[in-house]
mmCIF file with all atom_site columns, C-alpha atoms in Angstrom:
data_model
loop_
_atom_site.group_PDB
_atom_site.id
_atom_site.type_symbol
_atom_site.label_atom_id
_atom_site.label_alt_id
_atom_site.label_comp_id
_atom_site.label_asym_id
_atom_site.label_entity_id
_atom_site.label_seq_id
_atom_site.pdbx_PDB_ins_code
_atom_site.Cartn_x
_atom_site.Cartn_y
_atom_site.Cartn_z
_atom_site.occupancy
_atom_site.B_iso_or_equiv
_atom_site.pdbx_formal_charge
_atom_site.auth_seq_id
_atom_site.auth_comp_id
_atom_site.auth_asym_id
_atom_site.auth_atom_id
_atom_site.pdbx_PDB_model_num
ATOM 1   C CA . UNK A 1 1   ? -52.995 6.538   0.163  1.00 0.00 ? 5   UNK A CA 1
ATOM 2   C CA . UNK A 1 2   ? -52.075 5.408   -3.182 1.00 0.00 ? 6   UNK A CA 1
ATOM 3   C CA . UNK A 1 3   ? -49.313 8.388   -3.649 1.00 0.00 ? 7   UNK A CA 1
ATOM 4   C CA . UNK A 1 4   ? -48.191 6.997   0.377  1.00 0.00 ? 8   UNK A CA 1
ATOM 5   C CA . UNK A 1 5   ? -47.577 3.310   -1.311 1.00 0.00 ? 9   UNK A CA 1
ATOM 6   C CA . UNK A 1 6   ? -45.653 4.839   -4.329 1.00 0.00 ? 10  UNK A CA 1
ATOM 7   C CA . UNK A 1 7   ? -43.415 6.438   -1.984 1.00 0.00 ? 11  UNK A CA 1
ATOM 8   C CA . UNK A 1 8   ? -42.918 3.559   0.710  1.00 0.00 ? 12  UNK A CA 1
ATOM 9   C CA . UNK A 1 9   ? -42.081 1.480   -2.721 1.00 0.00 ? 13  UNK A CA 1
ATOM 10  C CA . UNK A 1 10  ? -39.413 3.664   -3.937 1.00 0.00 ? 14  UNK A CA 1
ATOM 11  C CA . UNK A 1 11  ? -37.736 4.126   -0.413 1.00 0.00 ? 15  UNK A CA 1
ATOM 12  C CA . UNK A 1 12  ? -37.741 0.312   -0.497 1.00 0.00 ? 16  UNK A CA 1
ATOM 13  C CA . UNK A 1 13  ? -36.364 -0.052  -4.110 1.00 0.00 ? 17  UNK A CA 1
ATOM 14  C CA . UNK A 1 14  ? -33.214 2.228   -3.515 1.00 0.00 ? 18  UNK A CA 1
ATOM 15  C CA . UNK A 1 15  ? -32.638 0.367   -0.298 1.00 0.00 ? 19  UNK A CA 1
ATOM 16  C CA . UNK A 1 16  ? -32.670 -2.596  -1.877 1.00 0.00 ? 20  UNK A CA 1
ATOM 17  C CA . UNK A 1 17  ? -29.273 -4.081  -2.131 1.00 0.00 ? 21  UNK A CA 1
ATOM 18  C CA . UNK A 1 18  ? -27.369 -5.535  -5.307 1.00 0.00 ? 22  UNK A CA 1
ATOM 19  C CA . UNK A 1 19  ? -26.957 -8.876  -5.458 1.00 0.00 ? 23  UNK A CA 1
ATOM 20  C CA . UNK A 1 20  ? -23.236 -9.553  -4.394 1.00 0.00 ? 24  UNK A CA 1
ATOM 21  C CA . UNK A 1 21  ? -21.124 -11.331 -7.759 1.00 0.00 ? 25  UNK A CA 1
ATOM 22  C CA . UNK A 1 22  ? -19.265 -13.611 -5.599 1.00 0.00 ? 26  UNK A CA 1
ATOM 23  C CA . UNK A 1 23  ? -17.132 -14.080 -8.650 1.00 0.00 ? 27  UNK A CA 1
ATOM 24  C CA . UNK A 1 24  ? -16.232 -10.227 -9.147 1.00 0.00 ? 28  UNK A CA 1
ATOM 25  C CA . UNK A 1 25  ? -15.416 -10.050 -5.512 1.00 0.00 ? 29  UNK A CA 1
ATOM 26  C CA . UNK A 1 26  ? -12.771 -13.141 -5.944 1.00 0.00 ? 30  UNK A CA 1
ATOM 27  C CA . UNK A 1 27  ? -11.377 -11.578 -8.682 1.00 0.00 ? 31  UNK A CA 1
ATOM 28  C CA . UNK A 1 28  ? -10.679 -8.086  -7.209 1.00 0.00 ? 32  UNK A CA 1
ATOM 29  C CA . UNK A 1 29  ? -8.613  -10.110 -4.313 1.00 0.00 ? 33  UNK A CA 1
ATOM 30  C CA . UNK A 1 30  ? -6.684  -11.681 -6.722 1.00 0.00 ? 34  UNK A CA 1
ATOM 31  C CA . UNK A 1 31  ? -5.758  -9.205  -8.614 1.00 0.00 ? 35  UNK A CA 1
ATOM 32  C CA . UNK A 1 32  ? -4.695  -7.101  -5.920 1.00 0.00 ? 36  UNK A CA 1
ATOM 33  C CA . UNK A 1 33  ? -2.645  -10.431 -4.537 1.00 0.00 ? 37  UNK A CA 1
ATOM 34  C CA . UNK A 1 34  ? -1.077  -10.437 -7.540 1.00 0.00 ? 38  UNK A CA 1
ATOM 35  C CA . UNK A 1 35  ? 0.204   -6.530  -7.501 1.00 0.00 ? 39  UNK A CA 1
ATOM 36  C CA . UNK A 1 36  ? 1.071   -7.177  -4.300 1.00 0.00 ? 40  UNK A CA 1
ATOM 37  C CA . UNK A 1 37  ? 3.135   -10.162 -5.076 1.00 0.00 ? 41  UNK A CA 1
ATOM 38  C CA . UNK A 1 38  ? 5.176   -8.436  -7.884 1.00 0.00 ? 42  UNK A CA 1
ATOM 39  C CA . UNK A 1 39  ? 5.678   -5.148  -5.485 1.00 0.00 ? 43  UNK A CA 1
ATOM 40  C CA . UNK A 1 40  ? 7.320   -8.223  -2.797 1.00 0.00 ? 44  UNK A CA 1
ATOM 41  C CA . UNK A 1 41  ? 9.659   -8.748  -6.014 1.00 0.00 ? 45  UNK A CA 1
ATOM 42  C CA . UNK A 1 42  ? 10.463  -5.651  -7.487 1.00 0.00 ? 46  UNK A CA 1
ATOM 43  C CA . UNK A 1 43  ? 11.141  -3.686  -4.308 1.00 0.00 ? 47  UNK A CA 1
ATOM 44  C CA . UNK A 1 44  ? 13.779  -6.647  -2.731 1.00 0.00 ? 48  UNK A CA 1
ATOM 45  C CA . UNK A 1 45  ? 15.104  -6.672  -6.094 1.00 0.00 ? 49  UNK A CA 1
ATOM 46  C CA . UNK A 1 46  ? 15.178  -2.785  -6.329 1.00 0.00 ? 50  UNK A CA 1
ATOM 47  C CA . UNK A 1 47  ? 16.587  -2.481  -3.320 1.00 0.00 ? 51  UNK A CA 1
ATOM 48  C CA . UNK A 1 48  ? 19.369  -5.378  -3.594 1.00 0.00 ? 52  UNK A CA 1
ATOM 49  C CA . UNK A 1 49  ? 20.549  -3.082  -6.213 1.00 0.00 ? 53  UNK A CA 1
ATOM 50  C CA . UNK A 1 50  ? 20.993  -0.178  -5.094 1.00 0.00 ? 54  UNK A CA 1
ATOM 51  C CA . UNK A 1 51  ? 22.472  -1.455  -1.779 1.00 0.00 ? 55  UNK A CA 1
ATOM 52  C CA . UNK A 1 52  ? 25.058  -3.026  -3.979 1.00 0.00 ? 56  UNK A CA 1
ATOM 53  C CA . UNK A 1 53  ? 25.503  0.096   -5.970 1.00 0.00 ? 57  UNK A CA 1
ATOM 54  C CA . UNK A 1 54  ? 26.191  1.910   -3.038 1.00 0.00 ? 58  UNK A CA 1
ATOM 55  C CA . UNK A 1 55  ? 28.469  -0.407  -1.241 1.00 0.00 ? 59  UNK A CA 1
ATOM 56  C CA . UNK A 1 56  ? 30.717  -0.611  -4.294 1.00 0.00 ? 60  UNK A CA 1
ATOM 57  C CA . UNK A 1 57  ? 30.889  3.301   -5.169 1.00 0.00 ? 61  UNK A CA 1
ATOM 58  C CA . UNK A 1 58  ? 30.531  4.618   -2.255 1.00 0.00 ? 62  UNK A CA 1
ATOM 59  C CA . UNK A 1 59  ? 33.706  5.381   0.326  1.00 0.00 ? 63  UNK A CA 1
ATOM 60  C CA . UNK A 1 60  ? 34.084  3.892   3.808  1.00 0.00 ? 64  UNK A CA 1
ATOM 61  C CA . UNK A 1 61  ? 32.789  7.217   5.938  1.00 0.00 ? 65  UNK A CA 1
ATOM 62  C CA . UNK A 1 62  ? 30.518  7.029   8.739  1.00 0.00 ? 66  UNK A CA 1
ATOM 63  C CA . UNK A 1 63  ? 28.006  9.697   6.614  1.00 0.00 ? 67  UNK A CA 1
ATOM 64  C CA . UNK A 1 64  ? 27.495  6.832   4.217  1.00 0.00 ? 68  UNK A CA 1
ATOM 65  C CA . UNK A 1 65  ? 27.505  4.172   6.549  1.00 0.00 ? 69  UNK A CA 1
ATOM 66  C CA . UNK A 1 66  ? 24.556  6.083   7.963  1.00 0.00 ? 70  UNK A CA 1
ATOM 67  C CA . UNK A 1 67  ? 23.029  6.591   4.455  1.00 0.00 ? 71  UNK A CA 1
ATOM 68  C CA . UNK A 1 68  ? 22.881  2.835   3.494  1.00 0.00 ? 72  UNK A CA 1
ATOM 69  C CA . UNK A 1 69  ? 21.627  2.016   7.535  1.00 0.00 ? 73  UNK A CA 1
ATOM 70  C CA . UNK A 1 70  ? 18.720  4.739   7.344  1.00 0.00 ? 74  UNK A CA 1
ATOM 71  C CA . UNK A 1 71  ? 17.898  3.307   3.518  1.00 0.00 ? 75  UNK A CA 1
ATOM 72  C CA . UNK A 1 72  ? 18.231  -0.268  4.810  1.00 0.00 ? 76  UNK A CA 1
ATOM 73  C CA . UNK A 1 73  ? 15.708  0.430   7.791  1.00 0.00 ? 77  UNK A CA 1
ATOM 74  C CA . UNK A 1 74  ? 13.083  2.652   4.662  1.00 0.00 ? 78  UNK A CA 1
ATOM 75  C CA . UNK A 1 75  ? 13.035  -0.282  2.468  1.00 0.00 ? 79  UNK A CA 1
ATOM 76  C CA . UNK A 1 76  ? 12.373  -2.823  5.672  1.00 0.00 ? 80  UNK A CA 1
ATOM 77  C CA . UNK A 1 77  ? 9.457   -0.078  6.644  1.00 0.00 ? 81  UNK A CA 1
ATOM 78  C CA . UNK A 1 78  ? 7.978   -1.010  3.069  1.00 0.00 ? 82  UNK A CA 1
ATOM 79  C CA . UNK A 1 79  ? 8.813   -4.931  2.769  1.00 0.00 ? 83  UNK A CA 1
ATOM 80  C CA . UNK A 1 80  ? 7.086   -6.181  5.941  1.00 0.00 ? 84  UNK A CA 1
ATOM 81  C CA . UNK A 1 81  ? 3.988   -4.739  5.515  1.00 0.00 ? 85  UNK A CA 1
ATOM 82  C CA . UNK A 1 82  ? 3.964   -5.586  2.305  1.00 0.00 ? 86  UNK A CA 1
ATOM 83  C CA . UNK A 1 83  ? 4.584   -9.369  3.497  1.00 0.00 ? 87  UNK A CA 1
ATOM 84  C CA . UNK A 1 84  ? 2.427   -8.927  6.566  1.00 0.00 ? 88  UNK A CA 1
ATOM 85  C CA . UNK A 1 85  ? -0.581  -8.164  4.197  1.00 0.00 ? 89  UNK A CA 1
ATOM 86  C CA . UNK A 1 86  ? -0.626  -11.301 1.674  1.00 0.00 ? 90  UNK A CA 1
ATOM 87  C CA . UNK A 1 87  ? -2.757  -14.061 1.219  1.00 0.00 ? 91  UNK A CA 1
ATOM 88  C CA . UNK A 1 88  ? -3.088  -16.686 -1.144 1.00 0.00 ? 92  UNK A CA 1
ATOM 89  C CA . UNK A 1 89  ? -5.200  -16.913 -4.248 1.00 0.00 ? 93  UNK A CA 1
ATOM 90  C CA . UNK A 1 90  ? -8.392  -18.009 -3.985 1.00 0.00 ? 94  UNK A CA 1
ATOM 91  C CA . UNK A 1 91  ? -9.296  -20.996 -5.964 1.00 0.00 ? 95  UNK A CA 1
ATOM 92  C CA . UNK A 1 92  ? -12.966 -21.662 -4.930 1.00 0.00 ? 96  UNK A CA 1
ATOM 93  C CA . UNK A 1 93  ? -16.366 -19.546 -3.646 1.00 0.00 ? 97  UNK A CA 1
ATOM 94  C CA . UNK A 1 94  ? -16.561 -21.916 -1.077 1.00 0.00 ? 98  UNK A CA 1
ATOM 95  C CA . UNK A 1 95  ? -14.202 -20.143 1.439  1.00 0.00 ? 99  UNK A CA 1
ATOM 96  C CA . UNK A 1 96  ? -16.217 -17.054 0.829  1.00 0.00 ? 100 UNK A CA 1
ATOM 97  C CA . UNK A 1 97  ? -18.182 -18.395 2.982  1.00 0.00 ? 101 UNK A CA 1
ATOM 98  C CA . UNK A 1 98  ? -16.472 -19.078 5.931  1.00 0.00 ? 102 UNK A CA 1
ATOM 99  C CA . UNK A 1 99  ? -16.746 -16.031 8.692  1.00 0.00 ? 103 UNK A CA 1
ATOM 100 C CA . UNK A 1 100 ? -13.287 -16.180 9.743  1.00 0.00 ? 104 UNK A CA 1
ATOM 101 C CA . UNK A 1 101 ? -12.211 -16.290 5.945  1.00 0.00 ? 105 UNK A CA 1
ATOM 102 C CA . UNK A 1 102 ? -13.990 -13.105 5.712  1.00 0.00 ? 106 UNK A CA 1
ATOM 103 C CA . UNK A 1 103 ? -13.087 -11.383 8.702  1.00 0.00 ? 107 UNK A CA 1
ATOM 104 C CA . UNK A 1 104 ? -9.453  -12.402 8.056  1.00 0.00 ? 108 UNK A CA 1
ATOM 105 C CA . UNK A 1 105 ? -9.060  -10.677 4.430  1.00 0.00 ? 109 UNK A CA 1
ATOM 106 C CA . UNK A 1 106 ? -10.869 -7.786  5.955  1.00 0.00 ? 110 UNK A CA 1
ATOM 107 C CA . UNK A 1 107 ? -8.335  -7.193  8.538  1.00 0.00 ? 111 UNK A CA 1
ATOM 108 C CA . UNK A 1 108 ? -5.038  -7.641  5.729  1.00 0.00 ? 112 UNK A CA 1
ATOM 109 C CA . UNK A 1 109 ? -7.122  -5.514  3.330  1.00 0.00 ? 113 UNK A CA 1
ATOM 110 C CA . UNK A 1 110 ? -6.953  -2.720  5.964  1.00 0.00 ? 114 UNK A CA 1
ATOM 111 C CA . UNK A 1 111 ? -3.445  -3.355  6.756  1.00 0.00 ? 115 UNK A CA 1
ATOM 112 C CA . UNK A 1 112 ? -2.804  -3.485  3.328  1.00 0.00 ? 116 UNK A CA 1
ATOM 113 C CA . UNK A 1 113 ? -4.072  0.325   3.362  1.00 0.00 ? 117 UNK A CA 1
ATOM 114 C CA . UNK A 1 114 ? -1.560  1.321   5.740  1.00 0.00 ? 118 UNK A CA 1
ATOM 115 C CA . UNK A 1 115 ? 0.951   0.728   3.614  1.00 0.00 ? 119 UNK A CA 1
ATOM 116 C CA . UNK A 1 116 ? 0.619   3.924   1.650  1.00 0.00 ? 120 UNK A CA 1
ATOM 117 C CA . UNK A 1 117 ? -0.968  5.812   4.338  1.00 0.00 ? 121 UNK A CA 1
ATOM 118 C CA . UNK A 1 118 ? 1.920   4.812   7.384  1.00 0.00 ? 122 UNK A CA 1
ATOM 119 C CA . UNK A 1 119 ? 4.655   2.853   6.148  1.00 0.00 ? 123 UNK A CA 1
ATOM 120 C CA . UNK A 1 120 ? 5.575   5.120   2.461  1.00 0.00 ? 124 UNK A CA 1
ATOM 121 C CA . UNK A 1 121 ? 5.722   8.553   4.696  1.00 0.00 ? 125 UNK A CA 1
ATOM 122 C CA . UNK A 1 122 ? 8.227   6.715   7.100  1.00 0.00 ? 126 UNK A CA 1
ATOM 123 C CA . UNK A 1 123 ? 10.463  5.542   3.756  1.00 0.00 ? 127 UNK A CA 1
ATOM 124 C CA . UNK A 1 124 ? 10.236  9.038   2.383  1.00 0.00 ? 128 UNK A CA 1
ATOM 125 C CA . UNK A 1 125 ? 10.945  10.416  5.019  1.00 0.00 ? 129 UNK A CA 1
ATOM 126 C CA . UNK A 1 126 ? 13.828  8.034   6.003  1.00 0.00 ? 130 UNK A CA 1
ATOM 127 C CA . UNK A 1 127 ? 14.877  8.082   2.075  1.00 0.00 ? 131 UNK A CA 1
ATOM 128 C CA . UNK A 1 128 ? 15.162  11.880  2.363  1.00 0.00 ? 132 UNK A CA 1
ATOM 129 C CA . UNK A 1 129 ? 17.251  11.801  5.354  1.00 0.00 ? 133 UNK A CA 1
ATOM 130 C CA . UNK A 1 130 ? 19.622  9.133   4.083  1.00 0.00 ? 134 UNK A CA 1
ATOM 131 C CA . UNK A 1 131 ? 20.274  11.326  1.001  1.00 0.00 ? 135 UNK A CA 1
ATOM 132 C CA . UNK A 1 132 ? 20.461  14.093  2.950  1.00 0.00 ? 136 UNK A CA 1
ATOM 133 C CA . UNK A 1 133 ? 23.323  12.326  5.547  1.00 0.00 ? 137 UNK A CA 1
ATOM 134 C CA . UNK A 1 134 ? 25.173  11.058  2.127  1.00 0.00 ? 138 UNK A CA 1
ATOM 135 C CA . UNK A 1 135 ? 25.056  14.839  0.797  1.00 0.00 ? 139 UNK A CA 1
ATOM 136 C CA . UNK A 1 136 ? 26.794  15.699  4.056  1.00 0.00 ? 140 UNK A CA 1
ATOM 137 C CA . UNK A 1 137 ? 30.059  13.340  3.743  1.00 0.00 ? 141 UNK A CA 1
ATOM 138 C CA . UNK A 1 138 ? 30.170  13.454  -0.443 1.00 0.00 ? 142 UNK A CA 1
ATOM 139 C CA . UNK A 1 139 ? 30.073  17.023  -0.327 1.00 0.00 ? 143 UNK A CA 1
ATOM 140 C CA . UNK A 1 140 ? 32.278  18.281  2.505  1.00 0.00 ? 144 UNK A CA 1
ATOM 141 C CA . UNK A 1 141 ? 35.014  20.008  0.150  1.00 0.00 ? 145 UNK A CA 1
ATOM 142 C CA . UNK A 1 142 ? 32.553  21.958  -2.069 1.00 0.00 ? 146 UNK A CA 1
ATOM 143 C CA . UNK A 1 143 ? 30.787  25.448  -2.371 1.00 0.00 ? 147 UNK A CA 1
ATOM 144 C CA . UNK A 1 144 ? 28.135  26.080  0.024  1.00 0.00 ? 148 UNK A CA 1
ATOM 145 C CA . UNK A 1 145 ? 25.912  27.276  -3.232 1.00 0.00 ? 149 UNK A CA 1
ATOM 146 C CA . UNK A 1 146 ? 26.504  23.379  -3.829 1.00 0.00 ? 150 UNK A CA 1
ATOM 147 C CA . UNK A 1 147 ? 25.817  21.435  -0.578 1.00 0.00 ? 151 UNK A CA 1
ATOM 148 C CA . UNK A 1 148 ? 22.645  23.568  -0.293 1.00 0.00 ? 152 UNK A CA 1
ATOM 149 C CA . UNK A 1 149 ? 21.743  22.901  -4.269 1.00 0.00 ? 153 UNK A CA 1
ATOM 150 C CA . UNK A 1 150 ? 21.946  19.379  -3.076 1.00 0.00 ? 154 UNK A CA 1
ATOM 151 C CA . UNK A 1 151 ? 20.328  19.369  0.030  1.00 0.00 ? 155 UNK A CA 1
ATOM 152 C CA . UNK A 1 152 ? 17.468  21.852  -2.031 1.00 0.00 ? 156 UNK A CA 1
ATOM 153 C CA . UNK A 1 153 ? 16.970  18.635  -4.571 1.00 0.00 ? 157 UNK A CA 1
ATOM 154 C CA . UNK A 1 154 ? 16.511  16.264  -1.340 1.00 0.00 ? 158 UNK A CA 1
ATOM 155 C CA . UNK A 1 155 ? 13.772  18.839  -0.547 1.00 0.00 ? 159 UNK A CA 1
ATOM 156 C CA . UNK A 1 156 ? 12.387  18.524  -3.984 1.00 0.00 ? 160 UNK A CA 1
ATOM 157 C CA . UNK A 1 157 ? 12.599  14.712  -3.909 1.00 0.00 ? 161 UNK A CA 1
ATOM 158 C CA . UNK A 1 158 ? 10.705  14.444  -0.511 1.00 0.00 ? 162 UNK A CA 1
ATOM 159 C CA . UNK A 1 159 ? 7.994   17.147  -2.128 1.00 0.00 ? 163 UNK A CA 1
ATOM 160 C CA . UNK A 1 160 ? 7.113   14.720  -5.621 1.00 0.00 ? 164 UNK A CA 1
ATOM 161 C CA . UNK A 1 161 ? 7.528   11.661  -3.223 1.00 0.00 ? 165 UNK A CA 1
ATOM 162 C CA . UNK A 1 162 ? 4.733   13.180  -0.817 1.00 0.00 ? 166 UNK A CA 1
ATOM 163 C CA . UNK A 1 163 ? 2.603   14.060  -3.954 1.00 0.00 ? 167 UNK A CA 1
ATOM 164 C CA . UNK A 1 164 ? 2.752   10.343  -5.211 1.00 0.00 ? 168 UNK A CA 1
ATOM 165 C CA . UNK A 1 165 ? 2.021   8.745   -1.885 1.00 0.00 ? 169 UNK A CA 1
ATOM 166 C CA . UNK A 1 166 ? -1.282  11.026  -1.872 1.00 0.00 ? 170 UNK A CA 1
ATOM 167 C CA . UNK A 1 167 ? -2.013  9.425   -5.579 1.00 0.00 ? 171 UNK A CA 1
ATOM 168 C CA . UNK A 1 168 ? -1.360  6.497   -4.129 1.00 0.00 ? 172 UNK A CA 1
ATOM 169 C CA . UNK A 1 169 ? -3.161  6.484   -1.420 1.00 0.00 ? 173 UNK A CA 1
ATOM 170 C CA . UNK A 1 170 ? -6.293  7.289   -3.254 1.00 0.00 ? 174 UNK A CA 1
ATOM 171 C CA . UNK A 1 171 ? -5.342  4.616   -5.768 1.00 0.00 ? 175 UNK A CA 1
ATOM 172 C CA . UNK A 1 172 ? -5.373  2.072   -2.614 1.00 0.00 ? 176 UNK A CA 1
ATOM 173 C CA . UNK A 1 173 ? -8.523  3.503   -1.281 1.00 0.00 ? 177 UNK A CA 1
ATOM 174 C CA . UNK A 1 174 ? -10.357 3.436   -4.903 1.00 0.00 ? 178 UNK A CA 1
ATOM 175 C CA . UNK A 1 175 ? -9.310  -0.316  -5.551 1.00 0.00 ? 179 UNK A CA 1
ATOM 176 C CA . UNK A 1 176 ? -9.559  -1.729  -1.687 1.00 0.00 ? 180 UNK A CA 1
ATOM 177 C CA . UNK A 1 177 ? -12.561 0.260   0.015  1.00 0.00 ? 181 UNK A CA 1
ATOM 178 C CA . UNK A 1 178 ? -14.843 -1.361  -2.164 1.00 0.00 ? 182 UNK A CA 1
ATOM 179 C CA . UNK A 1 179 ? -13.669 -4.233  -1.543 1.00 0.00 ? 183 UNK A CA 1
ATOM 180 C CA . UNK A 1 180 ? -13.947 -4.332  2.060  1.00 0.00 ? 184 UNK A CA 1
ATOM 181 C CA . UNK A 1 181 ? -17.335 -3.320  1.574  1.00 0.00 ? 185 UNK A CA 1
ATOM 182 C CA . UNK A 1 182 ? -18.145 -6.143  -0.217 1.00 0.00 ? 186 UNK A CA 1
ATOM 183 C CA . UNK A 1 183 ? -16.716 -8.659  2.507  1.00 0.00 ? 187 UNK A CA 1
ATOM 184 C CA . UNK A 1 184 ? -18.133 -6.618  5.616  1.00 0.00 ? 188 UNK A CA 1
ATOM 185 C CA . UNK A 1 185 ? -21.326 -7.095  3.702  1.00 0.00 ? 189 UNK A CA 1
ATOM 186 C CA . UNK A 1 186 ? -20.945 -10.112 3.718  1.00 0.00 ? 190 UNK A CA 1
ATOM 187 C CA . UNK A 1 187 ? -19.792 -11.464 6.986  1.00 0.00 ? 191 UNK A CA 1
ATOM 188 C CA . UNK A 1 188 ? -22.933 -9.533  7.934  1.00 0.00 ? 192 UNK A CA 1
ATOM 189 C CA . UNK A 1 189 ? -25.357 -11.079 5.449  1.00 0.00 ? 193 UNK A CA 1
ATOM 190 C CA . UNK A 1 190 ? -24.414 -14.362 5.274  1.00 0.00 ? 194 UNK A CA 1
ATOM 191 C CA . UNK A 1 191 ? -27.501 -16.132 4.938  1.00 0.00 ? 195 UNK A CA 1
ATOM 192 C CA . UNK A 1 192 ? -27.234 -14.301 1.203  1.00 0.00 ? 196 UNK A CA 1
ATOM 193 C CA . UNK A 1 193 ? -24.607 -15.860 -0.003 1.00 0.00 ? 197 UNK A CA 1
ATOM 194 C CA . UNK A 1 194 ? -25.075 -18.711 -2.720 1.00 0.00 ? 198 UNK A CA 1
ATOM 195 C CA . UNK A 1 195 ? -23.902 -22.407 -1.494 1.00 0.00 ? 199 UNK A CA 1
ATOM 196 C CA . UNK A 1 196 ? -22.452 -24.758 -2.886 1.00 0.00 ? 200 UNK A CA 1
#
C-alpha cells in the first residue's frame, strides 16, 4: 500500500504544472514585437534600395523589367505578413487576462510562424527567378560557359537561401512554440491566473 501511495505521489508531482511567470510570458511577446518591428524597417528600407539600385543601373529591357516585377512581388510576399502579424506592446498583466486577448496573440503568433515556413520559400524562390530572368537579358552576348556560370550561382544562391530558412525556421519555432504554449495554457486555465 505504502509503495502504491509513493507512486500515485510521484505521478502527481511530475504532472504538476509550473506556475506560469506572467511577467516572463509578457516579456517574450515583446521582445519578439520588437524583432519584428525592426525586420518591418530594415526589409522596406533594404528593399527601397535595391529597387533604386536597379532602376538606375539597370537598362530599359523587358528581362529586367521582369526582374525588378518578380523582386517587387518577393519582397511584398515578406512585408505583409510581416505587418499582418504585429501587435502592440504590452504595458500591463491585466490584458493577459482577457480570453480574446489570448486567443488573439495565439492566432498572430502562428501566423507569425508562417512567415519562415510559407512566405521566405515563395521570396527565394521568386528572388531566384528574378536573378535568373536578369541573367537572361545582361548576358545575351556572352559565352555559354558564362550564362550557365551565372545561372549555376543563382542555383547556389537558392541552395544557402533554403539552408537559412530551415535555421530559421527552427529559430521561429524555438522562440514562438513556447510561447504559444504558455498562452494556450492559459486561455485554458484561466481561473490560475493572478488578478489584479
Amino acid at each position: 500500500m505504502d509503495k502504491e501511495i509513493k507512486n500515485w505521489q510521484r505521478i502527481w508531482q511530475e504532472e504538476n504544472p509550473k506556475p506560469l511567470d506572467i511577467d516572463r510570458l509578457i516579456y517574450q511577446l515583446n521582445k519578439m514585437e520588437k524583432v519584428a518591428r525592426l525586420q518591418r524597417i530594415f526589409v522596406p528600407l533594404l528593399f527601397a534600395f535595391a529597387l533604386f539600385s536597379m532602376i538606375t543601373r539597370l537598362s530599359g529591357n523587358i528581362y529586367n523589367f521582369l526582374s525588378v516585377l518578380f523582386i517587387i512581388i518577393a519582397v511584398l510576399f515578406l512585408l505583409i505578413p510581416l505587418y499582418l502579424s504585429s501587435f502592440p506592446l504590452i504595458n500591463e498583466k491585466i490584458n493577459i487576462n482577457n480570453q480574446s486577448f489570448i486567443q488573439w496573440h495565439i492566432k498572430k503568433l502562428k501566423r507569425k510562424l508562417l512567415i519562415p515556413k510559407r512566405y521566405m520559400l515563395i521570396f527565394i524562390i521568386l528572388l531566384t527567378l528574378a536573378f535568373n530572368i536578369a541573367f537572361l537579358g545582361a548576358l545575351n552576348n556572352d559565352t555559354l560557359a558564362v550564362k550557365i556560370t551565372a545561372h549555376l550561382s543563382t542555383l547556389i544562391l537558392f541552395a544557402v537561401l533554403y539552408f537559412a530558412r530551415k535555421i530559421g525556421i527552427k529559430r521561429y519555432e524555438k522562440y514562438i512554440l513556447p510561447v504559444i504554449e504558455k498562452l494556450e495554457n492559459i486561455s485554458g486555465n484561466e481561473e490560475s491566473l493572478p488578478r489584479k
